[in-house]
Each structure stands twice: as structure tokens, then as C-alpha cells.
PDB file of C-alpha atoms in Angstrom:
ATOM      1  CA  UNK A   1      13.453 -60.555-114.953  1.00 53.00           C
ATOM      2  CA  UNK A   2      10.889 -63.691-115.133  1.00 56.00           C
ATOM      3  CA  UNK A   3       8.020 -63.166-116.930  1.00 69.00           C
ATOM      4  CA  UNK A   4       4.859 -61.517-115.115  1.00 71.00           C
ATOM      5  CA  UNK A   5       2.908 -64.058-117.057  1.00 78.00           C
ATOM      6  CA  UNK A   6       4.430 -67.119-115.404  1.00 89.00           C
ATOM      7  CA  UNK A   7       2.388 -70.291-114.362  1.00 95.00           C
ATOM      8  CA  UNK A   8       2.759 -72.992-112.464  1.00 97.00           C
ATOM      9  CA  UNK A   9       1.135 -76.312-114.149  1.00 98.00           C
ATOM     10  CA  UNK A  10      -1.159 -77.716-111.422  1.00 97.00           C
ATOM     11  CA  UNK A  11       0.203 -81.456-111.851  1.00 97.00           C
ATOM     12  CA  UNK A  12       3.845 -79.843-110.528  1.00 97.00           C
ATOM     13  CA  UNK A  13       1.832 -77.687-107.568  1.00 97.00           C
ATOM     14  CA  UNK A  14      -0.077 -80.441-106.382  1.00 97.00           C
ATOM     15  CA  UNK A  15       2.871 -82.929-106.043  1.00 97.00           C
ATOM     16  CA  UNK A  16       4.973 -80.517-104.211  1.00 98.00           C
ATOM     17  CA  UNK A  17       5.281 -77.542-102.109  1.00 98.00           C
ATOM     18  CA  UNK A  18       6.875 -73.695-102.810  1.00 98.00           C
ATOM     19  CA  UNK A  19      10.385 -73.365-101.231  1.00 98.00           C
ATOM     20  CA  UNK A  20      11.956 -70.007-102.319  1.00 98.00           C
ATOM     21  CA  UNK A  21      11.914 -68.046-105.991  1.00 97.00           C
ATOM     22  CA  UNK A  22      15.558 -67.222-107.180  1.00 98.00           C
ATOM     23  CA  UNK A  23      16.738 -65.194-109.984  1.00 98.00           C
ATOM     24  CA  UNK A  24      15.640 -67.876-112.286  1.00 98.00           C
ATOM     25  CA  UNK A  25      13.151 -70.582-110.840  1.00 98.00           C
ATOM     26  CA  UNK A  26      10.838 -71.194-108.428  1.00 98.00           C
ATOM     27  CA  UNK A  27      12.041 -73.759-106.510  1.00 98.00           C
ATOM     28  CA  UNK A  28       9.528 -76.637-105.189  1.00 98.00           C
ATOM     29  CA  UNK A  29      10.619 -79.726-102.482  1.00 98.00           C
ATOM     30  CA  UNK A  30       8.681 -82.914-103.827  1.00 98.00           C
ATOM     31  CA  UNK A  31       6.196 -84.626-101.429  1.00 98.00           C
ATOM     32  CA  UNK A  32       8.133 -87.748-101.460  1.00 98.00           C
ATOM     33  CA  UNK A  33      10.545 -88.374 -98.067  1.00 98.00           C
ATOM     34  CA  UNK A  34      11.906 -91.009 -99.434  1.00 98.00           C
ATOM     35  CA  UNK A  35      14.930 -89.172-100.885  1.00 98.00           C
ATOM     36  CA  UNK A  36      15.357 -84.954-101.041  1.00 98.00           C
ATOM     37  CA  UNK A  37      14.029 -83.932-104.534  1.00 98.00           C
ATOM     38  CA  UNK A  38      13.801 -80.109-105.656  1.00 98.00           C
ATOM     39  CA  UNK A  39      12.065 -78.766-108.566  1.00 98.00           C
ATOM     40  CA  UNK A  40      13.259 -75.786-110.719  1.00 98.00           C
ATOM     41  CA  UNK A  41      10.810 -74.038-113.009  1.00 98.00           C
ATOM     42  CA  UNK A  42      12.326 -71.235-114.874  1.00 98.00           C
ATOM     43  CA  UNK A  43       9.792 -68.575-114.471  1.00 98.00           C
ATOM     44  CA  UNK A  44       9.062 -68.277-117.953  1.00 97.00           C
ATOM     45  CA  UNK A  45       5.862 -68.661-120.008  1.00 94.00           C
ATOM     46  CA  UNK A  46       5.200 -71.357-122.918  1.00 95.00           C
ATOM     47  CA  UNK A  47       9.113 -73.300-122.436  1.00 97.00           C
ATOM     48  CA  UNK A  48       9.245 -76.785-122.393  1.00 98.00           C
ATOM     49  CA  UNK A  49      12.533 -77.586-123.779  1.00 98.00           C
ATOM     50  CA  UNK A  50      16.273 -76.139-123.337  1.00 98.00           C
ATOM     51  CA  UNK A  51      16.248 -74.955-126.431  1.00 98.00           C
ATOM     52  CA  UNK A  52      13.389 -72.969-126.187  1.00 98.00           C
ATOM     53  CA  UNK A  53      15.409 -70.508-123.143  1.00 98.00           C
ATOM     54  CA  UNK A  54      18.133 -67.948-124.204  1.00 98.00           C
ATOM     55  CA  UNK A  55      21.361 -68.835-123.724  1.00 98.00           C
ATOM     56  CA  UNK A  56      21.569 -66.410-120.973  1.00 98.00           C
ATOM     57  CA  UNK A  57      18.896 -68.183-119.185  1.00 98.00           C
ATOM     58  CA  UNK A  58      20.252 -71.145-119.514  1.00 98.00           C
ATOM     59  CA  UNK A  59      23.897 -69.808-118.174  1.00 98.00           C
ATOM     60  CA  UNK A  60      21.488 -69.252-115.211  1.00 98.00           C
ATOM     61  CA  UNK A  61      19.680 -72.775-115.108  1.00 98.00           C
ATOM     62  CA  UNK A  62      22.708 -74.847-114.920  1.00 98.00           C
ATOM     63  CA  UNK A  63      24.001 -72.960-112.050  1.00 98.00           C
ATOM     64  CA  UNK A  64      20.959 -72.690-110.479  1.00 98.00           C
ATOM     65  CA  UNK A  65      20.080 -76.833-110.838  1.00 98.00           C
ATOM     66  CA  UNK A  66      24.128 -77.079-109.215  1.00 98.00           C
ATOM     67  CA  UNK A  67      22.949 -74.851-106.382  1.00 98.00           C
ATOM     68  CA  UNK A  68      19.911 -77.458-106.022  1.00 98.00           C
ATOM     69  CA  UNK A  69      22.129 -80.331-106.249  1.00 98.00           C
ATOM     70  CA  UNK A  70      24.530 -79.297-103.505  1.00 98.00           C
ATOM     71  CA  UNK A  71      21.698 -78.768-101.439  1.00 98.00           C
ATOM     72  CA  UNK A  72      20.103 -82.287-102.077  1.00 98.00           C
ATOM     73  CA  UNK A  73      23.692 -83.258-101.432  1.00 98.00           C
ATOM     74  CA  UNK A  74      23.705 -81.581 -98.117  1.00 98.00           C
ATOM     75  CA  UNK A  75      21.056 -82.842 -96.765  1.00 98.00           C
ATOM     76  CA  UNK A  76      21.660 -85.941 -96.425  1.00 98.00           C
ATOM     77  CA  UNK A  77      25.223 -86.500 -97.028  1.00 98.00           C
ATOM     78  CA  UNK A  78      23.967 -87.898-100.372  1.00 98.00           C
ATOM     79  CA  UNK A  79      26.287 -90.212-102.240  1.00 98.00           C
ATOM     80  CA  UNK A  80      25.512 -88.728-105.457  1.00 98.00           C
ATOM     81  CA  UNK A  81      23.083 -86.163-107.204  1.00 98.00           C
ATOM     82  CA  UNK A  82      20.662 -86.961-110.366  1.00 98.00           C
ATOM     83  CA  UNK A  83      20.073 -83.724-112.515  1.00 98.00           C
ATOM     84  CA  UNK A  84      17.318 -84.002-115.064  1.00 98.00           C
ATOM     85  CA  UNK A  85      15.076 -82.938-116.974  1.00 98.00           C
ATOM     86  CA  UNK A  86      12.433 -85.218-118.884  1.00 98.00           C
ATOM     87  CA  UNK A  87       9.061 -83.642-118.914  1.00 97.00           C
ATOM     88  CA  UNK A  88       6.983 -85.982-120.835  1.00 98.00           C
ATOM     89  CA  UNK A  89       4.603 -86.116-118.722  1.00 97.00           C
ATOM     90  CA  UNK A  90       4.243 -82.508-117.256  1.00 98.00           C
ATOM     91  CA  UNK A  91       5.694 -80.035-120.630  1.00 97.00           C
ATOM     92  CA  UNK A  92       6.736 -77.074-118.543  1.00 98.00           C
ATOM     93  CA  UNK A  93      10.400 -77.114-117.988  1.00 98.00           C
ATOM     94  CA  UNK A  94      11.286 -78.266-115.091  1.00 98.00           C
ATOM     95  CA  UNK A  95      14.377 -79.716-113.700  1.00 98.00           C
ATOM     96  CA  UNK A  96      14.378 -82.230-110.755  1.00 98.00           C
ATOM     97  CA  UNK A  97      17.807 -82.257-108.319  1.00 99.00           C
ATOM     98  CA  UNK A  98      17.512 -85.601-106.252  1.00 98.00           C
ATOM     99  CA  UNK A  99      19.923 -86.513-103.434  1.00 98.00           C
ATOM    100  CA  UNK A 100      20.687 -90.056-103.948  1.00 98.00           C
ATOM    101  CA  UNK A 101      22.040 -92.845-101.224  1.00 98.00           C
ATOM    102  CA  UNK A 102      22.881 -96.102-102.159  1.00 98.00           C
ATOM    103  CA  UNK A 103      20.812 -97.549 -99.891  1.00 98.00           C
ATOM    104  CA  UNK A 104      17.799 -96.022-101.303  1.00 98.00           C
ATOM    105  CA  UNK A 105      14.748 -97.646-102.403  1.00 97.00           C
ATOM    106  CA  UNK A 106      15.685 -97.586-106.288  1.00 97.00           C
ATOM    107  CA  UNK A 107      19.548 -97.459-106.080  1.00 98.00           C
ATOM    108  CA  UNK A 108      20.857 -97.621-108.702  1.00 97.00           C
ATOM    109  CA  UNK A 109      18.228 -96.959-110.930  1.00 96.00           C
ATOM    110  CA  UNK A 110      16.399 -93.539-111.236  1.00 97.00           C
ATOM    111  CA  UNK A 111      14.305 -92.415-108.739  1.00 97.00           C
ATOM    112  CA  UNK A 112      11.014 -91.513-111.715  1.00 96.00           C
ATOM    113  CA  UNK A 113       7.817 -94.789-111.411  1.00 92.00           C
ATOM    114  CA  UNK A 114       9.424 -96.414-108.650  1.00 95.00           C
ATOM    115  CA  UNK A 115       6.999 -97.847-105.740  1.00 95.00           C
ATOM    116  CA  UNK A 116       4.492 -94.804-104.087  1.00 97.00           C
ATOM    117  CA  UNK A 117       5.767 -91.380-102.812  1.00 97.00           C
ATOM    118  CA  UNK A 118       5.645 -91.206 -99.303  1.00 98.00           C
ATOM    119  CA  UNK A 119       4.147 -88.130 -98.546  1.00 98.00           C
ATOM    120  CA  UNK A 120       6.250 -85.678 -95.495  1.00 98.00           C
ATOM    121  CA  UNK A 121       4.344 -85.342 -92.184  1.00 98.00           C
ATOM    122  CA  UNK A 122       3.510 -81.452 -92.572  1.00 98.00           C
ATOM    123  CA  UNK A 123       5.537 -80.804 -89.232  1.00 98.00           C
ATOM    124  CA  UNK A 124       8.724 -82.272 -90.621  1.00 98.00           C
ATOM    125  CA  UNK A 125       8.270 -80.851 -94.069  1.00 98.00           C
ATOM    126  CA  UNK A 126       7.702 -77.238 -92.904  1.00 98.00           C
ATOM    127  CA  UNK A 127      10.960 -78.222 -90.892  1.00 98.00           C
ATOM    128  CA  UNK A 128      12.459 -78.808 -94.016  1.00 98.00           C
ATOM    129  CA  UNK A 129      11.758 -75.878 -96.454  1.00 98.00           C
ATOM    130  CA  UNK A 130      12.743 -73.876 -93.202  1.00 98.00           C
ATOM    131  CA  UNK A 131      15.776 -75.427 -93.420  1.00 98.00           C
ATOM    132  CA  UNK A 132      16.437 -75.364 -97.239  1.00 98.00           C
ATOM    133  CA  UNK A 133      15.871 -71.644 -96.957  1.00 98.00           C
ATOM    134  CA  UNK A 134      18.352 -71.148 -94.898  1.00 97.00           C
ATOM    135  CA  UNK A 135      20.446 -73.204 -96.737  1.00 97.00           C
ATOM    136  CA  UNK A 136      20.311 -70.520 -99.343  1.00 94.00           C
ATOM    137  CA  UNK A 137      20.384 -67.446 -99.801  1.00 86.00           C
ATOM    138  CA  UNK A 138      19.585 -65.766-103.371  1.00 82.00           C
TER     139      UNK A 138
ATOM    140  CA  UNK J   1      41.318 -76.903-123.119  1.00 53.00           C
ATOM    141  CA  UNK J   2      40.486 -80.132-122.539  1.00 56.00           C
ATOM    142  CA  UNK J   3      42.527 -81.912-119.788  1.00 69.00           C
ATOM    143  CA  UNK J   4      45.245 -84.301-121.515  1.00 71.00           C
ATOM    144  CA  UNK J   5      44.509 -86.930-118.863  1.00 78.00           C
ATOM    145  CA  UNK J   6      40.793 -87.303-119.740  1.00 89.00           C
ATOM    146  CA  UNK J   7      40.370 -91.104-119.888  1.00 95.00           C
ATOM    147  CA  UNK J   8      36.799 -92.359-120.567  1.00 97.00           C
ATOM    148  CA  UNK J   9      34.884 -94.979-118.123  1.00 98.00           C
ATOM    149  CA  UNK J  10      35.376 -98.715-119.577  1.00 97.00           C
ATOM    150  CA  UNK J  11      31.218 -99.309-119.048  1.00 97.00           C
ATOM    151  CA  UNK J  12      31.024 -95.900-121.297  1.00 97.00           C
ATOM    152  CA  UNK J  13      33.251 -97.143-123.925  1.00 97.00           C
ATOM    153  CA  UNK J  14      31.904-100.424-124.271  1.00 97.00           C
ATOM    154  CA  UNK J  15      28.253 -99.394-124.697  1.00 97.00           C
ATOM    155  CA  UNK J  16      28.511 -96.732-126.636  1.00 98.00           C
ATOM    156  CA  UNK J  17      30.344 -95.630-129.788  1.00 98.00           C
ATOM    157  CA  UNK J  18      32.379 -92.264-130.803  1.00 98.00           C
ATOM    158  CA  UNK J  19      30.537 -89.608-132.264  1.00 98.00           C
ATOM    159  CA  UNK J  20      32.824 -86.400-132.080  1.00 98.00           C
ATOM    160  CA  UNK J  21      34.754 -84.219-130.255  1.00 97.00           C
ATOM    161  CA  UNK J  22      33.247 -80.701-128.848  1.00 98.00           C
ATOM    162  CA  UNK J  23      34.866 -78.038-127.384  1.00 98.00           C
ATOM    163  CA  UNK J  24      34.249 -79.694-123.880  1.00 98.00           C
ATOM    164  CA  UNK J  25      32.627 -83.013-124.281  1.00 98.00           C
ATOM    165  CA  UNK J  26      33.389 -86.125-125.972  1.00 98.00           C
ATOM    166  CA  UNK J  27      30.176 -86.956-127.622  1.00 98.00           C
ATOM    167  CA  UNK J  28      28.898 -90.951-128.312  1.00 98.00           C
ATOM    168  CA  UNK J  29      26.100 -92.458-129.461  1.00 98.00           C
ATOM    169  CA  UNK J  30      24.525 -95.533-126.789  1.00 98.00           C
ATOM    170  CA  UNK J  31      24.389 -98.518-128.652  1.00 98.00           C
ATOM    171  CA  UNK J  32      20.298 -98.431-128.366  1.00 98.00           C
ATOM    172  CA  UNK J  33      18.902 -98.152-131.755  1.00 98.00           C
ATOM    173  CA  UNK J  34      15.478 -98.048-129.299  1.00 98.00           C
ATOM    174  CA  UNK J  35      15.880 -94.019-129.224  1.00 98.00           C
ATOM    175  CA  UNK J  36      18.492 -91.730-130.036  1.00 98.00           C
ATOM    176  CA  UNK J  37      20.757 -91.308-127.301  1.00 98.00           C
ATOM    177  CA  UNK J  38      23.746 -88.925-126.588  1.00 98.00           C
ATOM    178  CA  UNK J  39      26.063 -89.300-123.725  1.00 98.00           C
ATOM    179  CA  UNK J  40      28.231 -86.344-123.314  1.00 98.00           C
ATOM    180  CA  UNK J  41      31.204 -86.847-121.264  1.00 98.00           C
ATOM    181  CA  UNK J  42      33.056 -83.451-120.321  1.00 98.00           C
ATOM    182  CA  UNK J  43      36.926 -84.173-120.960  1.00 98.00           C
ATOM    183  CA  UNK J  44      37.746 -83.644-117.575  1.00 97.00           C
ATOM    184  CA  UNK J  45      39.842 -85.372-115.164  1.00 94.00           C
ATOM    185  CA  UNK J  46      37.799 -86.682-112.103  1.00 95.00           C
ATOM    186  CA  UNK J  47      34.934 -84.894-112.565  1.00 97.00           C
ATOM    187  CA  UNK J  48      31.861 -86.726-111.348  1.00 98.00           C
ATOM    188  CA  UNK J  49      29.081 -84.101-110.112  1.00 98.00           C
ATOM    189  CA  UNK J  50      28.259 -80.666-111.375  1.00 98.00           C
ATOM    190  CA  UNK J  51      29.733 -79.066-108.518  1.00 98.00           C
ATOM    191  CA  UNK J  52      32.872 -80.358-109.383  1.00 98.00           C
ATOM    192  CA  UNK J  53      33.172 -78.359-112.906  1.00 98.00           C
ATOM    193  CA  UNK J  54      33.667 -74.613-113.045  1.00 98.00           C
ATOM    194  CA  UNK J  55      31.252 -72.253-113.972  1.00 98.00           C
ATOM    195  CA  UNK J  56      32.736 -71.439-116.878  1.00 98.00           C
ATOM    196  CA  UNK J  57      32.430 -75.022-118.193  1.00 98.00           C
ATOM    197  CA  UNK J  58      29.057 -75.530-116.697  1.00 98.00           C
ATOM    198  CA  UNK J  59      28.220 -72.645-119.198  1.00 98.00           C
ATOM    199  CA  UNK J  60      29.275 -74.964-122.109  1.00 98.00           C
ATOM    200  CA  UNK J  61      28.310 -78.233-120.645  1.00 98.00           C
ATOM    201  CA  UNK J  62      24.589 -76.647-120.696  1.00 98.00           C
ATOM    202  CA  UNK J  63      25.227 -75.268-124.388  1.00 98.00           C
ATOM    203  CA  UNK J  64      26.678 -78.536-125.233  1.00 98.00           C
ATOM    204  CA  UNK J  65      23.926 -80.641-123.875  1.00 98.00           C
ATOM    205  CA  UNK J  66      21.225 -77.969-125.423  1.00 98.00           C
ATOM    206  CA  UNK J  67      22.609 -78.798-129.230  1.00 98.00           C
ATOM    207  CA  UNK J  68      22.529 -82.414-128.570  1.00 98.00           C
ATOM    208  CA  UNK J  69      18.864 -82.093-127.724  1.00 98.00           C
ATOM    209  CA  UNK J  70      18.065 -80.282-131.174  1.00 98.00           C
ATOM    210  CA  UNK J  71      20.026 -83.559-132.310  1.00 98.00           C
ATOM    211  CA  UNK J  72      18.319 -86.186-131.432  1.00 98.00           C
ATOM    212  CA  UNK J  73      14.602 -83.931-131.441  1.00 98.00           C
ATOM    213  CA  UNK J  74      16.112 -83.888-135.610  1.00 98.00           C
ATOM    214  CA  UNK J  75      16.966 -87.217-136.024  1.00 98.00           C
ATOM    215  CA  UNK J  76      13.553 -88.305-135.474  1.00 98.00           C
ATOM    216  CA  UNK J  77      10.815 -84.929-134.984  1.00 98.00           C
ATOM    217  CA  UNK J  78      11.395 -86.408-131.436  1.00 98.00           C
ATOM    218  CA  UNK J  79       8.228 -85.286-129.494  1.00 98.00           C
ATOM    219  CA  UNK J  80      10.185 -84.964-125.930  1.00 98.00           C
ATOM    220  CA  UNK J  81      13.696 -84.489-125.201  1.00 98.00           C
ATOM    221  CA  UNK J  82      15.383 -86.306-121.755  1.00 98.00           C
ATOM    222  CA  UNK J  83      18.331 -84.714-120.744  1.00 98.00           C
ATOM    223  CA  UNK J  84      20.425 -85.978-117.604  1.00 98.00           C
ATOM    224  CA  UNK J  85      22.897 -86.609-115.381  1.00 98.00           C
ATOM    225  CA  UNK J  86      22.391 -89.296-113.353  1.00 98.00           C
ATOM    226  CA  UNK J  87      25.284 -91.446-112.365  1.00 97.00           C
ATOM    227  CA  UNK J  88      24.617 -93.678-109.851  1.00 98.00           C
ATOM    228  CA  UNK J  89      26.166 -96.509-111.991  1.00 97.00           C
ATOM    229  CA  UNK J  90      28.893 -94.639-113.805  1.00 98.00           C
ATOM    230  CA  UNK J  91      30.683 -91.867-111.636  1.00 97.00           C
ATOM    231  CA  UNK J  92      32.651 -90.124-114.613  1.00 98.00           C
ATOM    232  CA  UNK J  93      30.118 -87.319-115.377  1.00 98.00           C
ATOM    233  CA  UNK J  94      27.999 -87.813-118.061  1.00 98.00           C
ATOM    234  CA  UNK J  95      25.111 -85.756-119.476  1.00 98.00           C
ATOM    235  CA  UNK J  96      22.277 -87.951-121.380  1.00 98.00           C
ATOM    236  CA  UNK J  97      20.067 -86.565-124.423  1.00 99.00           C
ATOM    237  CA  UNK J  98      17.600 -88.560-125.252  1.00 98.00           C
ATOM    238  CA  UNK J  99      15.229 -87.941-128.120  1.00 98.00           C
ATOM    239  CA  UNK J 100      11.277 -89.443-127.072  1.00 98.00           C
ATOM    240  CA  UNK J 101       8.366 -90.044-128.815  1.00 98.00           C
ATOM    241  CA  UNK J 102       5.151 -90.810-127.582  1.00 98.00           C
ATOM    242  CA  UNK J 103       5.386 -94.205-129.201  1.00 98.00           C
ATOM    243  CA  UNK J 104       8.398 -95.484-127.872  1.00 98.00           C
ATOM    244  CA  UNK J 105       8.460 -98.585-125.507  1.00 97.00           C
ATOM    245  CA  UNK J 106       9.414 -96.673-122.551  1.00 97.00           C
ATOM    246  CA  UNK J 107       7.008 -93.451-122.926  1.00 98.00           C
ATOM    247  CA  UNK J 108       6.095 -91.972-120.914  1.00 97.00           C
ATOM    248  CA  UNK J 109       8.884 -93.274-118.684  1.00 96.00           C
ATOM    249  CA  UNK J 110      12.300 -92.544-118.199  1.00 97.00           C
ATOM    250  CA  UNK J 111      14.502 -94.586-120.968  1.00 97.00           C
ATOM    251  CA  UNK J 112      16.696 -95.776-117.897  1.00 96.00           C
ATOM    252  CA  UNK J 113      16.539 -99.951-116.735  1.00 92.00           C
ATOM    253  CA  UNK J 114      13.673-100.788-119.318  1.00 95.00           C
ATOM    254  CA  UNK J 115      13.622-103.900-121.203  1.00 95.00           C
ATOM    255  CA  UNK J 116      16.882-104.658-123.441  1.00 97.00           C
ATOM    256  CA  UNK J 117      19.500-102.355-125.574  1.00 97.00           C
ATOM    257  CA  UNK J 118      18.958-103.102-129.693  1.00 98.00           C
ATOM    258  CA  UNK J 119      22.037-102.756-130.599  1.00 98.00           C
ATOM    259  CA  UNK J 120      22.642-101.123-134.170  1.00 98.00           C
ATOM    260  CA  UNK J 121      23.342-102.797-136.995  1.00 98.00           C
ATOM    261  CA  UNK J 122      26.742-101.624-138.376  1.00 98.00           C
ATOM    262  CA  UNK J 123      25.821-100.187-141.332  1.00 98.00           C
ATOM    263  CA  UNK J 124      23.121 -98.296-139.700  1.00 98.00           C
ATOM    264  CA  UNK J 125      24.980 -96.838-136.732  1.00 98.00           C
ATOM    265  CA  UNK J 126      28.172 -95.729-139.236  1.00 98.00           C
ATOM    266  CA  UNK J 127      25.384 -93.808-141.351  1.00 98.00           C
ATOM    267  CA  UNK J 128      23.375 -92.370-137.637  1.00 98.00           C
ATOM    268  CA  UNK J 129      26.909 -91.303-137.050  1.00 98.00           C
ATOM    269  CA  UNK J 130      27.915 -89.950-140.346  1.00 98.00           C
ATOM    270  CA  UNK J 131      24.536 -88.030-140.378  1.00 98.00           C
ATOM    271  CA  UNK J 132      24.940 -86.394-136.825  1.00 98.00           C
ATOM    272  CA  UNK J 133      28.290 -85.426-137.634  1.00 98.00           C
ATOM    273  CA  UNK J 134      27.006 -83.510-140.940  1.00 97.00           C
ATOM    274  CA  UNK J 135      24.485 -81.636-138.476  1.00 97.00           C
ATOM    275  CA  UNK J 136      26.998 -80.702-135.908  1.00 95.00           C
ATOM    276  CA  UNK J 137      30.093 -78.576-136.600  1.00 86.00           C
ATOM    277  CA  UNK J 138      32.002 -77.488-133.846  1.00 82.00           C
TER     278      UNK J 138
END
């Protein structure tokens, strides 16, 4: 059960759009086409680090952020997957799944500061949440 | 069990030194005196994404990765925690935890690709070693 009291920080809601809740996280796409970047926020009030979730929960995290990196994966055939969480700039747990290519803007280095996001046209991004749901099914 | 042909990355082993053995991971401290810095390297064969370990050993990886966290947060009331698994320059999977403080050089950036590795004076880095070793027993 997440908690009722759950909330979204507003610097994660207005950087990226709602995808799907599962049993864990709500699950955001970032507004950046550059590369396919999810967002998982366990729905839980007042965490910002691991440590601060159950075990259980966590049992649930990792396999959840796996999920999110085979989809990031799938996508785009991506060479490889980046699985983090940093939050010191937005506290609330969150952990970002990006699909990498090596031909990508910031290959090899991380994906976080690098040039300007390049927002989706809304046609292609409803497109892709459409497609990421059906991509999974929790 | 820990596969007996586990062999560790050259470009892990030659920036980073030995810390312990867990029940999955080898643990090592980067050679970074910057931040504290954990690389946990599950000892499995050919393992380079999440998706490739079991679920049962994603279970411990996140456990694992968790009680490095409260490590390097320790070693210096770190303000932030980074913990990752990137990649894109090392296949062999390898989880970071990073212990942040608002006043390091890279804050609030990711550690990754900014300015130069201090390396540890020897002295220093046997006693950082000795000390996480006397808060970890596994």
C-alpha cells in the first residue's frame, strides 16, 4: 500500500509527465527526447534516501527501477542502461532509468547538466507514454 | 555463492582499492579522496545490466548498496547520498555510493567527469579502509 499522503515535488512534475502508478512508484517519462529517461518515485511520504524505505520496499524498488531499465532498453535498442539515484537537487527519492546509445549527445558521460533538454512534441510524447503503457503491465 | 570465475575489470582495479568482501559484492574504495566513494561490484560472471542478475541477488545488491550509503553518509555526516549504476565506460556491473555534501566541488552535480581524482595518501586511505571495515561486518 503507498501512502495516501503521497506528493509529488513540483520541480519533478514540471520536468516530466505521469506514465502509469505500479505497486511501488509512480512512474514519470522526462521531457527530454534526447534519450528515454523514466522516473520512479516510491509513493511514500518524507523519503529521500534508501535507507529511509523498509527493506521490503526496497525488494520492490530494485525490481521495479529493472522493469524501467528494460523498458528504456527497449525502446531504443539502447546500448546500455544508467540506474540512479542522486537527488541533491530535488530530496524526494527518486530514481532515474535512462536508455543510453553511444552515439548520444553525452556518451560516455552521464546524461545529468549536459547541454538543454529538448522538450517532446506533445503528439509524439502522448505516442510514447501510450506506448510505454503498453509496454507494461502492473 | 559467489561465482568462482568472478574476475574484476582492469580500469576497476587500477582506480580503486579493496575494501571487503560481502555476501555478493566485492566492495572498493575509488581512489578520490574528493568524496567517499564505494564501487560495489557483484561477484558475478558477465553480469553487466540489472536485468542480467536474478531477483534474488537484485534483493541483496539493493541491501548491499543501501549499507554502503549509511557508509559513506558516516564517514563524513554526508548531506546527500549518489547511488548508481551507470556503465557506459566499464561494462562489468558496478553500483556507485557516493557520500555528498553541499560543499563539495561537484555539488550539486553528479561526481562523474569533473575536474581530477586526489588520490589518497597511503597512510590515509589504509586508515579510511581500516575504519570502514570496523563499521561493516558481514
Amino acid at each position: 500500500m503507498a501512502d495516501a499522503a503521497f506528493s509529488l515535488d513540483p520541480r519533478l512534475e514540471t520536468t516530466s509527465f505521469p506514465v502509469a502508478d505500479w505497486p511501488l512508484c509512480h512512474v514519470r517519462l522526462c521531457d527530454d527526447a534526447r534519450w528515454p529517461w523514466l522516473l520512479l518515485v516510491p509513493r511514500r511520504e518524507g523519503v529521500v534516501e534508501l535507507f529511509d524505505l523498509t527493506t521490503k520496499d526496497r525488494a520492490v524498488l530494485i525490481e521495479e527501477a529493472t522493469l524501467a531499465a528494460t523498458v528504456v532498453r527497449d525502446l531504443i535498442g539502447a546500448d546500455k542502461t544508467n540506474v540512479a539515484t542522486l537527488g541533491n537537487q530535488v530530496p524526494q527519492l527518486h530514481v532515474h532509468a535512462i536508455g543510453r546509445l553511444k552515439t548520444d549527445p553525452a556518451w560516455p558521460g552521464p546524461v545529468w547538466g549536459v547541454g538543454q533538454a529538448v522538450p517532446y512534441d506533445a503528439t509524439d510524447r502522448a505516442a510514447l507514454i501510450g506506448r510505454i503503457r503498453n509496454m507494461v503491465k502492473l
